[in-house]
Amino acid sequence: MKPIQAMRVGLLGIGTVGGGTYNVLTRNAEEITRRAGRPIEITVVADKDVARAKELTGGKVKVTDDAFAVVTDPNVDIVIELIGGYGVAKELVLKAIENGKHVITANKALLAVHGTEIFAKAQEKGVMVAFEAAVAGGIPIIKAVREGLSANRIQWVAGIINGTTNFILSEMRDKGLPFADVLKEAQRLGYAEADPTFDVEGVDAAHKITLLSSLAFGIPVQFDKAHIEGISKLDATDIKYAEQLGYRIKLLGITRRRDNGIELRVHPTLVPSKRLIANVEGAMNAVLVQADAVGSTLYYGKGAGAEPTASAVIADVVDVTRLSTADPENRVPHLAFQPDALANLPILPIGETLCGNYLRLRVADQPGVLAEITRILADRNISIDALLQREPEEGEDQTDLIILTHVCREQDVLNAMDVIGKLPVVKGAVTRLRLENLQ
Amino acid sequence: MKPIQAMRVGLLGIGTVGGGTYNVLTRNAEEITRRAGRPIEITVVADKDVARAKELTGGKVKVTDDAFAVVTDPNVDIVIELIGGYGVAKELVLKAIENGKHVITANKALLAVHGTEIFAKAQEKGVMVAFEAAVAGGIPIIKAVREGLSANRIQWVAGIINGTTNFILSEMRDKGLPFADVLKEAQRLGYAEADPTFDVEGVDAAHKITLLSSLAFGIPVQFDKAHIEGISKLDATDIKYAEQLGYRIKLLGITRRRDNGIELRVHPTLVPSKRLIANVEGAMNAVLVQADAVGSTLYYGKGAGAEPTASAVIADVVDVTRLSTADPENRVPHLAFQPDALANLPILPIGETLCGNYLRLRVADQPGVLAEITRILADRNISIDALLQREPEEGEDQTDLIILTHVCREQDVLNAMDVIGKLPVVKGAVTRLRLENLQ
């Protein structure tokens, strides 16, 4: 029998996820070794806060403040990058790859923006870059799309992939409170950061759906082409109207294959209340995948937090450990498709995308208003799926008109909104949200 | 550049799933090759009905009625076994392994009963036996448990893993109809077989939960120790009462780690209505996994049908293709844990398992009845979570009493039911169902 050699891991960053990774690897060492066939050993930790890192690791592991020493350390086989951001993290990842280390990262921003460069370098050096933790935390969604559904032509992916915004939307609906109040509460509870921009404006979700889009359709990562809208402008009124019409509003990352290209977008979306994904509440994540052979599959779990994210990081460590001795040509490709077989499908400009719509208008309570508005929609090939018109409140001469449209072209809707917004009978701006039936 | 050699597949059985596999492999050949890095080619099909097989494959593939010729064919790298059952399928699988072929199978019955022998033989011969299609059809649940959650100490798995029974239970609830009527409808629609015993009596679900139990806890397959109850005796009355108390009844396969061993059981189960898994309707499947690092994750999709099952079969083909050149010691182990690291945890006898309970009793409408019954429960450490007592119908002197218990020991409940059933104030048998909060 060959002596069994431990896999030696260098950990860059021992904050929330790094600490969770250290703890889970230590606590479940026996179980993980029984699976991997080899012990996994963190041999060095790099963190700016050396004192804290020493405390967390109880003096059992070498600690340094020099991350660059780790990525060049000949006693490290795998580098786990948990620093985040595009700056030094990128340098470290590239340096690790150059030095023949496999890299595991939870850094969706880095991969969504610089993935092409990083994967090409890894390919050249014959090492793996694994990133299960970059999307939907502990849910093994990358593995599912990349390997579990490999028989399929995937048609679309739609996901609740940002826990902060799903928590805020759940609370807005439950308590009927406006966005700003709920955001404050979320910050107090630790569900939102002090600067919540990346989460609430949809940037984080866009990083993740960019990665899922590449895995689903075999295209290079193209974060710069994603269309991104967050929830900060969402009005509690629309959550209430949506509910009355049988819908819930979720911030979805959506990517869909069309004949002429790929849709890649993040925005608040009306989803029929009876869909499982509409019932994913609080900070939970869920990803729905539609594919030609398997149909719909859904994956649900915790999308963030120390140990759920650590679960994904360590699953990658086990995978990389198993595959590290395999011929690089027979490993699972980084983006699910062989690097020389990526497709040249364009990301469609948002005006070319297809979607259902929810329109809320403040209209004068007088004859002919509905005829005028529906004519403008019909002229632009926008057909109406449902209408809700309230009686005006006592003493008012205006009322809310809600229109749900069937799937139509985005640019047609924008044009119609422009014309409708200028009608004398329409008071104030037209509110528009997108709607997906997800069937 | 090396010439790329196609992976040569021999298909045993071209019925529903075999036909689906052939069709999906043909239709998505380009996409699958882009993922696998090598073409996958069905080189020979064996089926008793040679004429039909020839028709389905349009004369493009060699067809034979001799399955044994396929498993010894030097031009076959992977054998897909879709014959089913324990008889000839077992012989063929073992023969294929002996001849150095990798085997992919959807045959849960075979693996749940003879898995230990088959996996040992595969280990000895250095080949893979993959079986994603054996559990929950197209949902990549085996991959998720075996690889996606490898960081975790798994605590329990609970699944709706039989579509026929979930369809029947959904219809019984929706329409308030008795089991026998709905079964007939399910047979007419093709959701239930002419002889539905394996499905409705829970045997199929038990095969599947046996496999999931081994993957979750690293124990040998032990179908013979599973406790199995089906839905054929389920009364529509109990579905109605459960609903009133905030629960739905699902046929769950459950396996749970306890201090003294593993629970392995299939039975109708009350589940809180607000859980996502309680809202899985019709023939859909879903598996909920509780693990220490990641928490709860859920996997949802189609559990049967030609193409969903084919999706799982082909995902295995791609995996095996990728790993076929890898060192056998570094491949993913058949049961998630290295074969020399399987645990010796016993499957607990049903009397030792722990569960909540739903009890329905027909009782005399007279003072002291409740006191007597609750005393019997308390004496056996069974504490009550909820009670529902109906007023007797006009002119009757009996009524239904429903009791929900907290988690308690199965044998204590059986003993209590025995004593309660003999009370003069209790009319007829005590109906008991199990209850799981799944939190």
Short mmCIF file of N, CA and C in Angstrom, two decimals, chain A residues 321-399:
data_model
loop_
_atom_site.label_atom_id
_atom_site.label_comp_id
_atom_site.label_asym_id
_atom_site.label_seq_id
_atom_site.Cartn_x
_atom_site.Cartn_y
_atom_site.Cartn_z
N THR A 321 -9.04 17.38 -4.53
CA THR A 321 -8.16 16.33 -3.99
C THR A 321 -8.28 15.05 -4.82
N ARG A 322 -9.53 14.69 -5.11
CA ARG A 322 -9.76 13.46 -5.89
C ARG A 322 -9.21 13.58 -7.30
N LEU A 323 -9.39 14.77 -7.90
CA LEU A 323 -9.03 14.91 -9.31
C LEU A 323 -7.59 15.36 -9.51
N SER A 324 -6.89 15.64 -8.41
CA SER A 324 -5.57 16.27 -8.58
C SER A 324 -4.59 15.35 -9.30
N THR A 325 -4.78 14.04 -9.19
CA THR A 325 -3.86 13.14 -9.89
C THR A 325 -4.38 12.75 -11.28
N ALA A 326 -5.58 13.23 -11.64
CA ALA A 326 -6.14 12.86 -12.94
C ALA A 326 -5.55 13.71 -14.06
N ASP A 327 -5.54 13.14 -15.22
CA ASP A 327 -5.15 13.84 -16.44
C ASP A 327 -5.98 15.12 -16.58
N PRO A 328 -5.31 16.30 -16.66
CA PRO A 328 -6.08 17.55 -16.76
C PRO A 328 -7.13 17.55 -17.87
N GLU A 329 -6.88 16.82 -18.93
CA GLU A 329 -7.84 16.82 -20.04
C GLU A 329 -9.13 16.09 -19.72
N ASN A 330 -9.10 15.30 -18.64
CA ASN A 330 -10.29 14.54 -18.30
C ASN A 330 -11.01 15.08 -17.06
N ARG A 331 -10.57 16.23 -16.60
CA ARG A 331 -11.26 16.83 -15.46
C ARG A 331 -12.52 17.55 -15.93
N VAL A 332 -13.38 17.88 -14.96
CA VAL A 332 -14.56 18.67 -15.28
C VAL A 332 -14.10 20.06 -15.71
N PRO A 333 -14.53 20.54 -16.87
CA PRO A 333 -14.06 21.87 -17.31
C PRO A 333 -14.60 22.97 -16.40
N HIS A 334 -13.83 24.06 -16.28
CA HIS A 334 -14.20 25.15 -15.39
C HIS A 334 -15.61 25.66 -15.64
N LEU A 335 -15.95 25.86 -16.91
CA LEU A 335 -17.27 26.41 -17.24
C LEU A 335 -18.18 25.34 -17.85
N ALA A 336 -18.02 24.10 -17.38
CA ALA A 336 -18.89 22.99 -17.74
C ALA A 336 -18.65 22.46 -19.15
N PHE A 337 -18.27 23.35 -20.06
CA PHE A 337 -17.96 22.95 -21.44
C PHE A 337 -16.44 23.02 -21.63
N GLN A 338 -15.92 22.20 -22.51
CA GLN A 338 -14.49 22.22 -22.79
C GLN A 338 -14.10 23.63 -23.26
N PRO A 339 -12.94 24.12 -22.80
CA PRO A 339 -12.57 25.51 -23.11
C PRO A 339 -12.49 25.80 -24.61
N ASP A 340 -12.19 24.78 -25.42
CA ASP A 340 -12.14 25.04 -26.86
C ASP A 340 -13.51 24.87 -27.51
N ALA A 341 -14.54 24.66 -26.68
CA ALA A 341 -15.88 24.45 -27.23
C ALA A 341 -16.88 25.46 -26.67
N LEU A 342 -16.37 26.59 -26.20
CA LEU A 342 -17.30 27.62 -25.72
C LEU A 342 -18.04 28.23 -26.91
N ALA A 343 -19.27 28.65 -26.67
CA ALA A 343 -20.10 29.16 -27.76
C ALA A 343 -19.93 30.67 -27.90
N ASN A 344 -20.25 31.13 -29.08
CA ASN A 344 -20.07 32.55 -29.39
C ASN A 344 -21.41 33.28 -29.40
N LEU A 345 -22.32 32.83 -28.52
CA LEU A 345 -23.64 33.45 -28.47
C LEU A 345 -23.55 34.83 -27.83
N PRO A 346 -24.12 35.86 -28.45
CA PRO A 346 -24.04 37.19 -27.83
C PRO A 346 -25.00 37.31 -26.64
N ILE A 347 -24.65 38.16 -25.68
CA ILE A 347 -25.61 38.56 -24.65
C ILE A 347 -26.50 39.63 -25.29
N LEU A 348 -27.80 39.40 -25.22
CA LEU A 348 -28.73 40.32 -25.89
C LEU A 348 -28.83 41.64 -25.13
N PRO A 349 -28.89 42.78 -25.85
CA PRO A 349 -29.17 44.04 -25.16
C PRO A 349 -30.56 43.96 -24.53
N ILE A 350 -30.75 44.67 -23.43
CA ILE A 350 -32.00 44.51 -22.66
C ILE A 350 -33.23 44.81 -23.51
N GLY A 351 -33.12 45.72 -24.45
CA GLY A 351 -34.26 46.05 -25.30
C GLY A 351 -34.75 44.88 -26.13
N GLU A 352 -33.87 43.93 -26.38
CA GLU A 352 -34.23 42.76 -27.19
C GLU A 352 -34.78 41.59 -26.37
N THR A 353 -34.77 41.71 -25.04
CA THR A 353 -35.21 40.58 -24.22
C THR A 353 -36.73 40.49 -24.19
N LEU A 354 -37.23 39.31 -23.82
CA LEU A 354 -38.66 39.04 -23.80
C LEU A 354 -39.11 38.74 -22.38
N CYS A 355 -40.23 39.31 -21.97
CA CYS A 355 -40.65 39.18 -20.59
C CYS A 355 -42.10 39.61 -20.45
N GLY A 356 -42.80 39.08 -19.43
CA GLY A 356 -44.10 39.64 -19.06
C GLY A 356 -43.89 40.93 -18.27
N ASN A 357 -44.94 41.72 -18.12
CA ASN A 357 -44.81 43.00 -17.43
C ASN A 357 -45.99 43.29 -16.52
N TYR A 358 -45.68 44.04 -15.47
CA TYR A 358 -46.67 44.59 -14.55
C TYR A 358 -46.57 46.09 -14.68
N LEU A 359 -47.68 46.76 -15.02
CA LEU A 359 -47.67 48.22 -15.14
C LEU A 359 -48.66 48.80 -14.13
N ARG A 360 -48.21 49.79 -13.39
CA ARG A 360 -49.13 50.49 -12.48
C ARG A 360 -49.20 51.95 -12.92
N LEU A 361 -50.41 52.41 -13.18
CA LEU A 361 -50.61 53.79 -13.63
C LEU A 361 -51.62 54.47 -12.73
N ARG A 362 -51.42 55.74 -12.53
CA ARG A 362 -52.40 56.58 -11.84
C ARG A 362 -53.19 57.26 -12.93
N VAL A 363 -54.48 56.96 -13.03
CA VAL A 363 -55.25 57.49 -14.16
C VAL A 363 -56.47 58.29 -13.69
N ALA A 364 -56.89 59.20 -14.54
CA ALA A 364 -58.11 59.95 -14.27
C ALA A 364 -59.30 59.01 -14.37
N ASP A 365 -60.27 59.19 -13.49
CA ASP A 365 -61.47 58.34 -13.49
C ASP A 365 -62.48 58.91 -14.46
N GLN A 366 -62.27 58.67 -15.74
CA GLN A 366 -63.17 59.20 -16.76
C GLN A 366 -63.28 58.24 -17.93
N PRO A 367 -64.34 58.32 -18.72
CA PRO A 367 -64.55 57.34 -19.79
C PRO A 367 -63.44 57.40 -20.84
N GLY A 368 -63.15 56.24 -21.44
CA GLY A 368 -62.22 56.19 -22.56
C GLY A 368 -60.76 56.01 -22.19
N VAL A 369 -60.43 56.11 -20.91
CA VAL A 369 -59.03 56.00 -20.50
C VAL A 369 -58.47 54.62 -20.84
N LEU A 370 -59.23 53.61 -20.46
CA LEU A 370 -58.78 52.23 -20.68
C LEU A 370 -58.63 51.95 -22.17
N ALA A 371 -59.59 52.44 -22.96
CA ALA A 371 -59.54 52.22 -24.41
C ALA A 371 -58.27 52.82 -25.00
N GLU A 372 -57.93 54.01 -24.54
CA GLU A 372 -56.78 54.72 -25.06
C GLU A 372 -55.48 53.95 -24.73
N ILE A 373 -55.40 53.52 -23.48
CA ILE A 373 -54.17 52.83 -23.04
C ILE A 373 -54.02 51.47 -23.71
N THR A 374 -55.11 50.72 -23.76
CA THR A 374 -55.01 49.38 -24.35
C THR A 374 -54.72 49.46 -25.86
N ARG A 375 -55.18 50.52 -26.49
CA ARG A 375 -54.89 50.72 -27.91
C ARG A 375 -53.38 50.94 -28.12
N ILE A 376 -52.78 51.75 -27.27
CA ILE A 376 -51.33 52.01 -27.36
C ILE A 376 -50.54 50.70 -27.19
N LEU A 377 -51.01 49.86 -26.27
CA LEU A 377 -50.31 48.57 -26.05
C LEU A 377 -50.49 47.67 -27.26
N ALA A 378 -51.73 47.58 -27.73
CA ALA A 378 -52.03 46.68 -28.86
C ALA A 378 -51.22 47.08 -30.09
N ASP A 379 -51.09 48.39 -30.32
CA ASP A 379 -50.34 48.87 -31.48
C ASP A 379 -48.88 48.43 -31.44
N ARG A 380 -48.40 48.10 -30.25
CA ARG A 380 -47.00 47.67 -30.12
C ARG A 380 -46.88 46.17 -29.83
N ASN A 381 -47.93 45.42 -30.19
CA ASN A 381 -47.93 43.96 -30.02
C ASN A 381 -47.82 43.52 -28.57
N ILE A 382 -48.35 44.35 -27.68
CA ILE A 382 -48.33 43.98 -26.26
C ILE A 382 -49.73 43.54 -25.90
N SER A 383 -49.90 42.26 -25.58
CA SER A 383 -51.24 41.80 -25.25
C SER A 383 -51.39 41.68 -23.73
N ILE A 384 -52.63 41.94 -23.32
CA ILE A 384 -52.91 42.06 -21.88
C ILE A 384 -53.36 40.73 -21.32
N ASP A 385 -52.77 40.38 -20.16
CA ASP A 385 -53.10 39.11 -19.51
C ASP A 385 -54.12 39.33 -18.39
N ALA A 386 -54.03 40.44 -17.69
CA ALA A 386 -54.94 40.72 -16.58
C ALA A 386 -54.98 42.23 -16.32
N LEU A 387 -56.09 42.67 -15.78
CA LEU A 387 -56.30 44.10 -15.49
C LEU A 387 -56.89 44.23 -14.09
N LEU A 388 -56.47 45.23 -13.37
CA LEU A 388 -57.09 45.49 -12.07
C LEU A 388 -57.30 46.99 -11.98
N GLN A 389 -58.56 47.40 -11.93
CA GLN A 389 -58.80 48.82 -11.75
C GLN A 389 -59.62 49.02 -10.49
N ARG A 390 -59.11 49.86 -9.59
CA ARG A 390 -59.78 50.11 -8.33
C ARG A 390 -60.79 51.23 -8.51
N GLU A 391 -61.85 51.16 -7.74
CA GLU A 391 -62.72 52.34 -7.67
C GLU A 391 -61.94 53.46 -7.00
N PRO A 392 -62.13 54.70 -7.45
CA PRO A 392 -61.41 55.79 -6.78
C PRO A 392 -61.85 55.90 -5.32
N GLU A 393 -60.92 56.29 -4.46
CA GLU A 393 -61.27 56.56 -3.06
C GLU A 393 -62.30 57.68 -3.05
N GLU A 394 -63.09 57.69 -1.99
CA GLU A 394 -64.13 58.71 -1.87
C GLU A 394 -63.51 60.11 -1.99
N GLY A 395 -64.11 60.92 -2.85
CA GLY A 395 -63.63 62.30 -3.00
C GLY A 395 -62.46 62.45 -3.95
N GLU A 396 -61.95 61.33 -4.50
CA GLU A 396 -60.85 61.43 -5.47
C GLU A 396 -61.37 61.25 -6.89
N ASP A 397 -60.65 61.82 -7.85
CA ASP A 397 -61.05 61.62 -9.24
C ASP A 397 -59.95 60.88 -10.01
N GLN A 398 -59.05 60.24 -9.26
CA GLN A 398 -58.01 59.42 -9.89
C GLN A 398 -58.02 58.04 -9.25
N THR A 399 -57.45 57.08 -9.95
CA THR A 399 -57.39 55.73 -9.39
C THR A 399 -56.19 54.98 -9.95
#
